[in-house]
Structure formats: structure tokens, C-alpha cells
Amino acid sequence: MSLDVSFQVTKGLKTLRQLLKSLSTDEERLFAIIQTQNNCEIQRLLFDLVKKLKSPTALNQDSQLLLVFDLIQGVSLMHYESKKLVLENQRLNLLLTCLSVKDHKLLVSVMEALSAILVDSCQNLRLFEQQGGLHLVASLVKTPHQTPEAIRKCIELFGIYLSPEDYPDAIVDDVNYKRAVSEKQLELKKIMGNNFVEQLIKTLK
């Protein structure tokens, strides 16, 4: 990607972010309708950009990734079908590999995008479990000298994980994707220990 193209991409991402943040409630509903009709085109493009920007030769990599993850978060919260794109083409795995970034600000942005994708979706949570997401987030909490903000985002994500799953995709094509809170607590205790999870449960009440 040339310097000129990189500049245009950054400019376009900033414009899109400003536009989405300025939408009224009615405009958000219209945006969701358009995204459904267009097969979640914007979210698809954003994930394609993540792939390209992870290249070692990408210019302005971190600054553009910050914008992209911010947009993935926003689109996921505005349009339910867009967050379900992670079920295809290893997109969730792509996002999980981004948890290894060294830049703390970028790590927080990845965590926020991941939380937006997991909230309200049983299917996404099950894939997150299958791909080792819990262990990856746990390793971030245990990393020496981790920033307080990054740890807070990890704890917020654990809170999302432990929430009751009364979600629209609990049962899809006669397959039950829902897990009981007690099951998930035991799963997390295996990774983080009893004391950590018990304290987390208290804070969630």
C-alpha cells in the first residue's frame, strides 16, 4: 500500500467513524436495514482491512488498525448480523491473533471490538471458547506489567462471558448453543482460579 493510498484509507476510515457516531437512533435502524440488504458489506471490508494491515509492509499500521477496530466495535453493536460474520472464514481467529499486539492502546481497541462481537451471541461465545479465547484473555491478565486499562477490558469481557445467555441465537437450526452461567463459571475457574472468579461474580451482582 503506497503512502498516498494509505493516507486515503485513513481519511476514509475517519470519515466513516465520524458518520457512524453522528447517527440518530432512527438513522442507526436504517443503517442496520441497509447492512442486512448489502450482506454486511461494511463489516466484511473492515475484516479484510485487518488482514491487509497485519502485513509487515503495511504503512501507518497501528493508527489504521485503531480506526478499524473502533469501527468493527460500532458496526457490531449497531447491526446484529454483522457481528455474526466471525462465524465464517476464520474471522474470529484473526481477531484473537490481534490480542498479541505490543501496543497497549491497540490492545484495548481489540478488546473492545471483541467484546462487542461476543455480547448477545451464544454462537460467537461458543466459537470464542473453541478457539481458546478464554485462555488468551486470561494470559493477558496474568502478563507482568500489563496496563490497568487492558486488565479492566479483560475483566469486562469475562463479565460478558459470565452473563446469562438469553440471546436471539440460543437455538439455531434445532441446535442449542446456550450454556448455563454455572457451567461457564466452572470453565473460567479452571483457568483463573476460584478466588478470581468468585470476586468477579460479586462485582457483577
Tab-separated table of C-alpha atoms in Angstrom:
chain	number	residue	atom	x	y	z
A	1	MET	CA	0.000	0.000	0.000
A	2	SER	CA	1.588	3.283	-1.133
A	3	LEU	CA	1.823	6.332	1.121
A	4	ASP	CA	-0.882	8.123	-0.895
A	5	VAL	CA	-3.254	5.140	-0.764
A	6	SER	CA	-2.560	4.732	2.966
A	7	PHE	CA	-3.462	8.392	3.520
A	8	GLN	CA	-6.722	7.977	1.600
A	9	VAL	CA	-7.611	4.834	3.591
A	10	THR	CA	-7.017	6.657	6.875
A	11	LYS	CA	-9.101	9.593	5.707
A	12	GLY	CA	-11.931	7.268	4.637
A	13	LEU	CA	-11.898	5.371	7.939
A	14	LYS	CA	-12.026	8.601	9.947
A	15	THR	CA	-14.922	9.877	7.828
A	16	LEU	CA	-16.847	6.610	8.293
A	17	ARG	CA	-16.238	6.656	12.044
A	18	GLN	CA	-17.452	10.238	12.316
A	19	LEU	CA	-20.534	9.402	10.248
A	20	LEU	CA	-21.484	6.350	12.340
A	21	LYS	CA	-21.023	8.216	15.610
A	22	SER	CA	-23.306	11.018	14.414
A	23	LEU	CA	-26.246	8.745	13.522
A	24	SER	CA	-29.525	9.244	15.332
A	25	THR	CA	-31.497	6.243	16.627
A	26	ASP	CA	-33.672	6.208	13.505
A	27	GLU	CA	-30.613	6.507	11.276
A	28	GLU	CA	-28.984	3.586	13.100
A	29	ARG	CA	-32.060	1.473	12.326
A	30	LEU	CA	-31.823	2.493	8.665
A	31	PHE	CA	-28.105	1.664	8.646
A	32	ALA	CA	-28.907	-1.809	10.021
A	33	ILE	CA	-31.525	-2.383	7.312
A	34	ILE	CA	-29.062	-1.342	4.598
A	35	GLN	CA	-26.359	-3.609	6.030
A	36	THR	CA	-28.762	-6.556	6.029
A	37	GLN	CA	-29.669	-5.901	2.395
A	38	ASN	CA	-25.998	-5.496	1.432
A	39	ASN	CA	-24.869	-8.707	3.146
A	40	CYS	CA	-22.942	-6.894	5.906
A	41	GLU	CA	-20.656	-5.303	3.317
A	42	ILE	CA	-19.033	-2.735	5.626
A	43	GLN	CA	-18.079	-5.309	8.268
A	44	ARG	CA	-16.676	-7.611	5.573
A	45	LEU	CA	-14.497	-4.785	4.272
A	46	LEU	CA	-13.303	-3.958	7.785
A	47	PHE	CA	-12.159	-7.529	8.434
A	48	ASP	CA	-10.438	-7.590	5.036
A	49	LEU	CA	-8.603	-4.447	6.093
A	50	VAL	CA	-7.446	-6.098	9.322
A	51	LYS	CA	-5.875	-8.867	7.229
A	52	LYS	CA	-4.076	-6.378	4.985
A	53	LEU	CA	-2.925	-4.153	7.839
A	54	LYS	CA	-1.390	-7.089	9.696
A	55	SER	CA	1.138	-7.333	6.891
A	56	PRO	CA	4.661	-6.272	7.999
A	57	THR	CA	4.843	-3.935	4.992
A	58	ALA	CA	1.650	-2.023	5.842
A	59	LEU	CA	2.097	1.726	6.363
A	60	ASN	CA	0.540	3.543	9.343
A	61	GLN	CA	-0.397	0.079	10.582
A	62	ASP	CA	-1.243	0.781	14.221
A	63	SER	CA	-3.108	4.050	13.629
A	64	GLN	CA	-5.271	2.479	10.924
A	65	LEU	CA	-5.917	-0.659	12.955
A	66	LEU	CA	-7.134	1.542	15.822
A	67	LEU	CA	-9.694	3.060	13.470
A	68	VAL	CA	-10.706	-0.319	12.025
A	69	PHE	CA	-11.251	-1.969	15.426
A	70	ASP	CA	-13.221	1.066	16.587
A	71	LEU	CA	-15.449	0.677	13.515
A	72	ILE	CA	-15.814	-3.100	13.977
A	73	GLN	CA	-16.989	-2.404	17.517
A	74	GLY	CA	-19.503	0.211	16.375
A	75	VAL	CA	-20.908	-1.816	13.481
A	76	SER	CA	-21.205	-4.930	15.691
A	77	LEU	CA	-23.248	-3.020	18.264
A	78	MET	CA	-25.469	-1.435	15.622
A	79	HIS	CA	-26.103	-4.464	13.418
A	80	TYR	CA	-26.550	-7.950	14.851
A	81	GLU	CA	-25.899	-9.869	11.625
A	82	SER	CA	-22.574	-8.083	11.165
A	83	LYS	CA	-21.200	-9.456	14.428
A	84	LYS	CA	-22.108	-12.970	13.266
A	85	LEU	CA	-19.612	-12.698	10.384
A	86	VAL	CA	-16.928	-14.004	12.749
A	87	LEU	CA	-18.509	-17.446	12.342
A	88	GLU	CA	-17.131	-17.502	8.778
A	89	ASN	CA	-13.670	-17.551	7.196
A	90	GLN	CA	-11.633	-17.617	10.413
A	91	ARG	CA	-12.565	-14.013	11.213
A	92	LEU	CA	-12.748	-14.604	14.962
A	93	ASN	CA	-9.381	-16.336	14.856
A	94	LEU	CA	-7.997	-13.299	13.032
A	95	LEU	CA	-9.270	-11.062	15.812
A	96	LEU	CA	-7.838	-13.333	18.506
A	97	THR	CA	-4.382	-13.222	16.891
A	98	CYS	CA	-4.512	-9.442	17.310
A	99	LEU	CA	-4.521	-9.898	21.104
A	100	SER	CA	-0.756	-10.396	20.814
A	101	VAL	CA	-0.121	-6.779	19.758
A	102	LYS	CA	2.521	-4.931	21.777
A	103	ASP	CA	0.888	-1.502	21.684
A	104	HIS	CA	-1.339	-1.187	24.766
A	105	LYS	CA	-3.719	1.311	23.170
A	106	LEU	CA	-4.229	-1.016	20.226
A	107	LEU	CA	-4.754	-3.980	22.563
A	108	VAL	CA	-7.557	-2.109	24.342
A	109	SER	CA	-9.156	-1.362	20.960
A	110	VAL	CA	-9.013	-5.056	20.003
A	111	MET	CA	-10.599	-5.999	23.341
A	112	GLU	CA	-13.438	-3.525	22.823
A	113	ALA	CA	-14.135	-4.893	19.332
A	114	LEU	CA	-14.038	-8.464	20.640
A	115	SER	CA	-16.446	-7.650	23.486
A	116	ALA	CA	-18.903	-6.053	21.035
A	117	ILE	CA	-18.790	-9.199	18.899
A	118	LEU	CA	-19.343	-11.562	21.832
A	119	VAL	CA	-22.129	-9.705	23.628
A	120	ASP	CA	-25.641	-11.046	22.911
A	121	SER	CA	-24.451	-14.004	20.820
A	122	CYS	CA	-24.346	-17.625	22.020
A	123	GLN	CA	-22.798	-18.834	18.768
A	124	ASN	CA	-19.968	-16.318	18.925
A	125	LEU	CA	-19.295	-17.204	22.563
A	126	ARG	CA	-19.086	-20.917	21.759
A	127	LEU	CA	-16.637	-20.258	18.919
A	128	PHE	CA	-14.646	-17.998	21.244
A	129	GLU	CA	-14.376	-20.924	23.679
A	130	GLN	CA	-13.458	-23.405	20.953
A	131	GLN	CA	-10.674	-21.200	19.615
A	132	GLY	CA	-9.072	-20.736	23.018
A	133	GLY	CA	-10.265	-17.198	23.550
A	134	LEU	CA	-10.693	-17.602	27.308
A	135	HIS	CA	-7.106	-18.774	27.710
A	136	LEU	CA	-5.796	-15.913	25.555
A	137	VAL	CA	-7.638	-13.263	27.571
A	138	ALA	CA	-6.554	-14.946	30.828
A	139	SER	CA	-2.929	-14.805	29.695
A	140	LEU	CA	-3.294	-11.046	29.173
A	141	VAL	CA	-4.488	-10.605	32.763
A	142	LYS	CA	-1.530	-12.639	34.026
A	143	THR	CA	1.052	-10.828	31.870
A	144	PRO	CA	3.557	-8.914	34.031
A	145	HIS	CA	3.340	-5.114	33.762
A	146	GLN	CA	0.013	-5.252	31.942
A	147	THR	CA	-1.708	-1.854	31.897
A	148	PRO	CA	-4.670	-1.299	34.256
A	149	GLU	CA	-6.901	-0.344	31.312
A	150	ALA	CA	-6.118	-3.563	29.443
A	151	ILE	CA	-6.823	-5.616	32.584
A	152	ARG	CA	-10.113	-3.745	33.051
A	153	LYS	CA	-11.122	-4.592	29.473
A	154	CYS	CA	-10.284	-8.257	30.097
A	155	ILE	CA	-12.445	-8.275	33.217
A	156	GLU	CA	-15.286	-6.597	31.287
A	157	LEU	CA	-15.031	-9.353	28.691
A	158	PHE	CA	-15.143	-12.021	31.414
A	159	GLY	CA	-18.270	-10.270	32.687
A	160	ILE	CA	-19.849	-10.577	29.249
A	161	TYR	CA	-18.849	-14.235	29.140
A	162	LEU	CA	-20.473	-14.997	32.500
A	163	SER	CA	-23.759	-13.240	31.684
A	164	PRO	CA	-26.985	-15.266	31.242
A	165	GLU	CA	-27.394	-16.203	27.587
A	166	ASP	CA	-30.935	-15.137	26.749
A	167	TYR	CA	-29.813	-14.267	23.222
A	168	PRO	CA	-31.515	-14.443	19.793
A	169	ASP	CA	-29.191	-17.213	18.575
A	170	ALA	CA	-29.551	-19.526	21.591
A	171	ILE	CA	-31.110	-22.140	19.298
A	172	VAL	CA	-30.274	-22.187	15.574
A	173	ASP	CA	-31.488	-24.950	13.238
A	174	ASP	CA	-32.529	-27.031	16.274
A	175	VAL	CA	-29.011	-26.785	17.737
A	176	ASN	CA	-28.780	-25.400	21.277
A	177	TYR	CA	-25.797	-23.030	21.669
A	178	LYS	CA	-26.780	-21.759	25.096
A	179	ARG	CA	-24.714	-22.580	28.197
A	180	ALA	CA	-25.727	-22.149	31.806
A	181	VAL	CA	-23.955	-19.495	33.855
A	182	SER	CA	-22.846	-22.151	36.364
A	183	GLU	CA	-21.116	-24.107	33.581
A	184	LYS	CA	-19.250	-21.037	32.425
A	185	GLN	CA	-18.206	-20.160	35.948
A	186	LEU	CA	-16.634	-23.606	36.331
A	187	GLU	CA	-14.909	-23.196	32.947
A	188	LEU	CA	-13.406	-19.879	33.961
A	189	LYS	CA	-12.397	-21.184	37.404
A	190	LYS	CA	-10.274	-23.851	35.724
A	191	ILE	CA	-8.309	-21.074	34.031
A	192	MET	CA	-8.329	-18.182	36.509
A	193	GLY	CA	-8.866	-19.940	39.836
A	194	ASN	CA	-11.741	-19.962	42.320
A	195	ASN	CA	-10.857	-16.741	44.152
A	196	PHE	CA	-10.638	-14.641	40.994
A	197	VAL	CA	-13.974	-15.877	39.645
A	198	GLU	CA	-15.764	-15.570	42.999
A	199	GLN	CA	-14.599	-11.955	43.311
A	200	LEU	CA	-15.673	-11.305	39.725
A	201	ILE	CA	-19.137	-12.754	40.420
A	202	LYS	CA	-19.507	-10.409	43.405
A	203	THR	CA	-18.685	-7.368	41.293
A	204	LEU	CA	-21.238	-8.434	38.652
A	205	LYS	CA	-24.111	-8.584	41.163
